[in-house]
Short mmCIF file of C-alpha atoms and ligand atoms in Angstrom, two decimals:
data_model
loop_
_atom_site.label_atom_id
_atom_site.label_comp_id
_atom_site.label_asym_id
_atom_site.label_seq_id
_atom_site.Cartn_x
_atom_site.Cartn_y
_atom_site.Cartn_z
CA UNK A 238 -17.92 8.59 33.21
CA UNK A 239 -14.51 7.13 34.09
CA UNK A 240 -11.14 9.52 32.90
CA UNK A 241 -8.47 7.57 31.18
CA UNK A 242 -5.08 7.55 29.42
CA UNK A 243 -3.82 5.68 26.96
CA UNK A 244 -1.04 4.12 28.95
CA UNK A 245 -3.55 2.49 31.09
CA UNK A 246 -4.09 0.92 27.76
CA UNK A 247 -2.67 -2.51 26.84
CA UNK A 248 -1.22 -2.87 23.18
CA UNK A 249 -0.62 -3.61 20.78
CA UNK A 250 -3.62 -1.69 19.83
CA UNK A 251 -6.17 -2.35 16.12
CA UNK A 252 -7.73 0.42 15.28
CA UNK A 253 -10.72 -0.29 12.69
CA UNK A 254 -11.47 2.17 10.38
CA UNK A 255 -14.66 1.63 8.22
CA UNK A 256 -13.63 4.17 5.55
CA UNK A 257 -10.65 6.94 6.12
CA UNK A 258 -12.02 9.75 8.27
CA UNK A 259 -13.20 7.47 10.91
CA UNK A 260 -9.76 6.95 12.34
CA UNK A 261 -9.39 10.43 12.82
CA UNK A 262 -13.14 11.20 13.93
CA UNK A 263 -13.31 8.51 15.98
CA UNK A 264 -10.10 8.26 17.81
CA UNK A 265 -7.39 10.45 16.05
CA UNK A 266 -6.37 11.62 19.88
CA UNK A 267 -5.68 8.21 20.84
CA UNK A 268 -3.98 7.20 17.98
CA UNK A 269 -1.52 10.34 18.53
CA UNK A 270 -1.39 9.83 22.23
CA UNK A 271 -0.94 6.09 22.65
CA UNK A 272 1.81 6.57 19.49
CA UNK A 273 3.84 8.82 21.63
CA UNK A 274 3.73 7.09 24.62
CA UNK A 275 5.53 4.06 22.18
CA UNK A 276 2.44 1.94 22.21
CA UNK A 277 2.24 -0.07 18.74
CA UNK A 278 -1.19 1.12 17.11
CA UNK A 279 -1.89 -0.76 14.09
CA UNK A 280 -5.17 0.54 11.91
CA UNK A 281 -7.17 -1.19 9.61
CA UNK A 282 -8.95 0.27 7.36
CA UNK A 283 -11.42 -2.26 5.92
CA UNK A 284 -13.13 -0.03 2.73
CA UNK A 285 -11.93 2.09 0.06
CA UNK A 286 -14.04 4.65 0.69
CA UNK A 287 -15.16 4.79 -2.76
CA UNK A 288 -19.09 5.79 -2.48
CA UNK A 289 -18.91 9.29 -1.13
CA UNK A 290 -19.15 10.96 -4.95
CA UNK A 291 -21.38 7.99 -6.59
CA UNK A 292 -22.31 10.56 -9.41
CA UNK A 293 -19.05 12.27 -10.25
CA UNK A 294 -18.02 11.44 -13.65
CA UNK A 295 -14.19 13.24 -12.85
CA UNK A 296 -13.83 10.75 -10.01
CA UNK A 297 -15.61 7.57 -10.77
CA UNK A 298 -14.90 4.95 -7.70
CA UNK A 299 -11.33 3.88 -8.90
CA UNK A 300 -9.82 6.96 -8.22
CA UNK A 301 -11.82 7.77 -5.26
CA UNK A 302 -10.45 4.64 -3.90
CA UNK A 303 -6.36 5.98 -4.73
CA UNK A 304 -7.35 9.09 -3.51
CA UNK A 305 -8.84 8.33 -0.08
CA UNK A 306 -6.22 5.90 0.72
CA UNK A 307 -3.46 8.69 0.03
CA UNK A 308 -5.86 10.87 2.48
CA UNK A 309 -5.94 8.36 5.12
CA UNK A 310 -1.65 7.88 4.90
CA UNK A 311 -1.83 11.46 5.08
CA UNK A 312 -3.90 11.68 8.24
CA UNK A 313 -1.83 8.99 10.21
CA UNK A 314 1.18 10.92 9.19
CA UNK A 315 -0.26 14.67 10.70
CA UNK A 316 -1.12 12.42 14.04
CA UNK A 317 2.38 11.53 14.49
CA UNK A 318 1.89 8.17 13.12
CA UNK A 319 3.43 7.74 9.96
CA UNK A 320 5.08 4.55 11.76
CA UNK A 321 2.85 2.45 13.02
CA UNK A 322 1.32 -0.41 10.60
CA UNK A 323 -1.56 -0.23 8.63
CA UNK A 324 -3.58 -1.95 6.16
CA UNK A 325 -6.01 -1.93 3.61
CA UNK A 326 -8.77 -3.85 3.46
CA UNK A 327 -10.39 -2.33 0.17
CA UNK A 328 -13.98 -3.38 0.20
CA UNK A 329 -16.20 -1.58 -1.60
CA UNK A 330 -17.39 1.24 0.23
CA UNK A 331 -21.29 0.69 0.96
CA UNK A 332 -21.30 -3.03 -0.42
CA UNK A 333 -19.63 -4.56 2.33
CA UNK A 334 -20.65 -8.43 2.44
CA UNK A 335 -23.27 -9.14 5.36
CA UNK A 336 -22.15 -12.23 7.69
CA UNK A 337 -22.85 -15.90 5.91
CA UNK A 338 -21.86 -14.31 2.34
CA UNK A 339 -19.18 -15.98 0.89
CA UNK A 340 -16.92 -12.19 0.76
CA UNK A 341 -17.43 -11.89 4.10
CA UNK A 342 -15.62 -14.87 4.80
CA UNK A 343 -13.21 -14.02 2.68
CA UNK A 344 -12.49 -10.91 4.54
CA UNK A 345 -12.64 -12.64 7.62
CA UNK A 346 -9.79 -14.64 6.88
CA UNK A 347 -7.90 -11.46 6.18
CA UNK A 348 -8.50 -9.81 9.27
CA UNK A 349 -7.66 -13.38 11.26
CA UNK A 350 -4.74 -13.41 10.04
CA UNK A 351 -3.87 -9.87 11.43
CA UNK A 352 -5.74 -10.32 14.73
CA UNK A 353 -3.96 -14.10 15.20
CA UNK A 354 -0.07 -12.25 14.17
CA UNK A 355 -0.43 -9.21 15.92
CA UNK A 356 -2.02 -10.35 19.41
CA UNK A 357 -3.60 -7.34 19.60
CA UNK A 358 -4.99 -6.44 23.83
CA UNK A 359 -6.90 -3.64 23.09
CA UNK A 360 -9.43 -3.04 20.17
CA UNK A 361 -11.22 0.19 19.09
CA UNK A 362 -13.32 0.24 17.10
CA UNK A 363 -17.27 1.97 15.66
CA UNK A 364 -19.84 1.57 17.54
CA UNK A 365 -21.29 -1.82 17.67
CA UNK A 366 -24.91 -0.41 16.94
CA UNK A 367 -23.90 2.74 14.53
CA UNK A 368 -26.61 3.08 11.80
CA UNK A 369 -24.16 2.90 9.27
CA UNK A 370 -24.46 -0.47 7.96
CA UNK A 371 -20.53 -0.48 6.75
CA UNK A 372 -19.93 0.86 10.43
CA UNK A 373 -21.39 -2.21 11.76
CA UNK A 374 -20.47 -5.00 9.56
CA UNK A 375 -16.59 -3.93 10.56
CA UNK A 376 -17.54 -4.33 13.85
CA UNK A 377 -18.97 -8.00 13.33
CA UNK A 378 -15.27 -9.01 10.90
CA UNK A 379 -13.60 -7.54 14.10
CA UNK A 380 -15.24 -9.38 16.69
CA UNK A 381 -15.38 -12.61 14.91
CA UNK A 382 -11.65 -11.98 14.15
CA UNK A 383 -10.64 -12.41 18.02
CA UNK A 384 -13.54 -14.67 18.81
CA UNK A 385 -12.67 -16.56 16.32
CA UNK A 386 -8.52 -16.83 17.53
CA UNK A 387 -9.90 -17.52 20.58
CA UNK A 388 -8.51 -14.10 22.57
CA UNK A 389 -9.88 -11.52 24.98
CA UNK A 390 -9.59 -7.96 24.24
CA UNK A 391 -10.42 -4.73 25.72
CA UNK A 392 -13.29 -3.16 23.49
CA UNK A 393 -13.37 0.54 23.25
CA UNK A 394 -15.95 1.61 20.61
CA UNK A 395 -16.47 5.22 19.19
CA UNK A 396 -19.24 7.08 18.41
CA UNK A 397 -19.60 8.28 14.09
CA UNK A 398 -23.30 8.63 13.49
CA UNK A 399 -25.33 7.81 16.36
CA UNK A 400 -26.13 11.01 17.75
CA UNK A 401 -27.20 12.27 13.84
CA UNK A 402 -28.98 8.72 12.67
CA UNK A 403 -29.20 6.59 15.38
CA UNK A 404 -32.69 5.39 17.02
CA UNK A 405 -33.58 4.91 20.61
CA UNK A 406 -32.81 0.64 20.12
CA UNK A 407 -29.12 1.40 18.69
CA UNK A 408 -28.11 3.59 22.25
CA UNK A 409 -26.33 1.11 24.83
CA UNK A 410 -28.62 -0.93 27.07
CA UNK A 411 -28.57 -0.54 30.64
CA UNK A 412 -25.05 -2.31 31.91
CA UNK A 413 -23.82 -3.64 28.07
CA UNK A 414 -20.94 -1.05 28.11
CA UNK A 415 -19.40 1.62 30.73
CA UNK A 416 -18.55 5.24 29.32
CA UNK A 417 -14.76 6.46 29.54
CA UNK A 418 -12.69 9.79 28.49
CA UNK A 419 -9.77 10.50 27.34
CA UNK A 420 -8.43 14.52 27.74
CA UNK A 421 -7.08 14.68 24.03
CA UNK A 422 -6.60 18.49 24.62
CA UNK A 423 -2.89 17.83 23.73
CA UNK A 424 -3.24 16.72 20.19
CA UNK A 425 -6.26 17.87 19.49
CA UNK A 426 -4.47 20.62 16.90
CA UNK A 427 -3.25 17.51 15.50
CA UNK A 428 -6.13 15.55 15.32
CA UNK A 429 -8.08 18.52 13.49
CA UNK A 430 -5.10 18.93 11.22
CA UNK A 431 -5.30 14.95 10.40
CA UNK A 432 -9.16 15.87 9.52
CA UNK A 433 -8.19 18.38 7.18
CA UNK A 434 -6.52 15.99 5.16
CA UNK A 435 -9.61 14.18 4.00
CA UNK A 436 -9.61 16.78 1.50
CA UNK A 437 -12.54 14.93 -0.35
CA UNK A 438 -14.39 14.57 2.78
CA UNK A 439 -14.98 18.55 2.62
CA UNK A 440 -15.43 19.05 -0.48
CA UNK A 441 -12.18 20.42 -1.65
CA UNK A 442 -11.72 17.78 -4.14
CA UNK A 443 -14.53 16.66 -6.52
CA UNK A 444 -16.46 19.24 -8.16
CA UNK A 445 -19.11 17.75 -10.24
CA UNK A 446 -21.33 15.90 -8.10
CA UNK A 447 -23.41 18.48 -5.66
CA UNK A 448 -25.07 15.43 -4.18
CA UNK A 449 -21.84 14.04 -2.95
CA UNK A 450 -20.97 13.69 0.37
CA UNK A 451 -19.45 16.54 2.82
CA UNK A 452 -18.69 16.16 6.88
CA UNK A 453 -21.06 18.77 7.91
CA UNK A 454 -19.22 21.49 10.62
CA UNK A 455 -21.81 20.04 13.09
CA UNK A 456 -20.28 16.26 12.73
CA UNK A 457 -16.98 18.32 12.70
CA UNK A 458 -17.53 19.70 16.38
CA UNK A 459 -19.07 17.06 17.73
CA UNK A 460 -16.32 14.83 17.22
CA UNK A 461 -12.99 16.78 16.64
CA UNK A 462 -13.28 18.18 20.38
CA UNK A 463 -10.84 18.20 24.32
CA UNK A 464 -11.86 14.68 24.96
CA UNK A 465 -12.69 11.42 22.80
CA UNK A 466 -15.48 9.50 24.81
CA UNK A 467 -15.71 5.51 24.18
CA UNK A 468 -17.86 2.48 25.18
CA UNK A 469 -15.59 0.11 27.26
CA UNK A 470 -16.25 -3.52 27.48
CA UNK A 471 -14.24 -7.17 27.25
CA UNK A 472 -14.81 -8.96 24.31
CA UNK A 473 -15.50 -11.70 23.95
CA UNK A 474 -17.88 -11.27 27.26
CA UNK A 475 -16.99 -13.29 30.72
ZN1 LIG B 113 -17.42 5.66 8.17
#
């Protein structure tokens, strides 16, 4: 395991965000840390989150959609970065177009546009293997984004559901990645104050649908903690 900080990071730096919450789960430290130290962060987040209450009939998927996007400006705000650029992808949360559909294209494009205008160095992003299947399909619109403009990045993937979901095939294979740290202890108040304001992501907000979802305190520990640990690689590979 190799220690790092973010300055030994190039930006400017994309942050993808399958739905709000995985910004801050996933690398809420570094988005506070490599703000302060002036680095340009900009974070997409590609769906509008609007599955987690599918059977609420208070908050049917429309306003789920207004109301995790006003979480997710919330949470950038609390880390400090109520600054940098972000966007909004809005694909429907769960139904995310697989590669060769005619959407996913379409959402290609989209993200080319921001990969080719930005010239982003350094790319963070889920896990290229996480079981969710929204989780990966951001990865694939990501890499095909800088593949496709013909750059190199440095890859930094986070860890959402793995460790809960995962099975033994979705773990990195011998010499694909190489782990790294970063000490977040500085922000972490921050980060875990960014958390709390995915309200409807702990069910503080819709009250009619018991089978909706809720970031257990387990998920809560194991990724609001001192350190953020990430899979480094170059992408596209040498
Ligand atoms: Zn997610």
């Amino acid at each position: 395991m190799t220690n790092f900080v973010v300055t030994d990071l190039d930006g400017p730096i994309l942050v993808v965000a399958p739905h709000p919450d995985d910004e801050t789960l996933g690398c809420g430290g570094l988005i506070a840390l490599a703000t302060e130290a002036g680095i340009e962060v900009h974070t997409l987040f590609v769906t509008d989150g609007s599955a987690s209450h599918r059977a609420s009939q208070t908050h049917p998927p429309d306003v789920m959609a207004e109301i995790r996007a006003a979480e997710a400006e919330e949470a950038l705000k609390r880390l400090g970065a109520e600054h940098q650029p972000r966007s909004f992808l809005k694909l429907r949360d769960g139904r995310m177009p697989p590669p060769g559909k005619h959407a996913y294209r379409d959402a290609l494009d989209v993200v080319s546009e921001l990969v080719s205008g930005s010239r982003f160095k350094t790319v963070v992003v889920p896990w290229r293997r996480d079981p969710h299947t929204d989780h990966r399909i951001s990865w694939r619109i990501a890499m095909d984004a800088v593949r496709g403009n013909g750059m190199q990045v440095t890859l930094l993937e986070y860890q959402i559901w793995l460790a809960e979901n995962g099975q033994a095939e979705d773990w990195p294979g011998d010499g694909e990645v190489s782990d790294a740290s970063l000490d977040i202890s500085m922000v972490m108040e921050r980060k875990h104050h960014a958390l709390k304001a995915h309200r409807s992501q702990l069910g503080l907000v819709v009250d009619d649908d018991p089978s909706g979802f809720a970031l257990s305190p387990k998920t809560i520990a194991r990724l609001v903690g001192q350190t953020e640990n990430y899979w480094v690689s170059r992408w596209p590979g040498p």
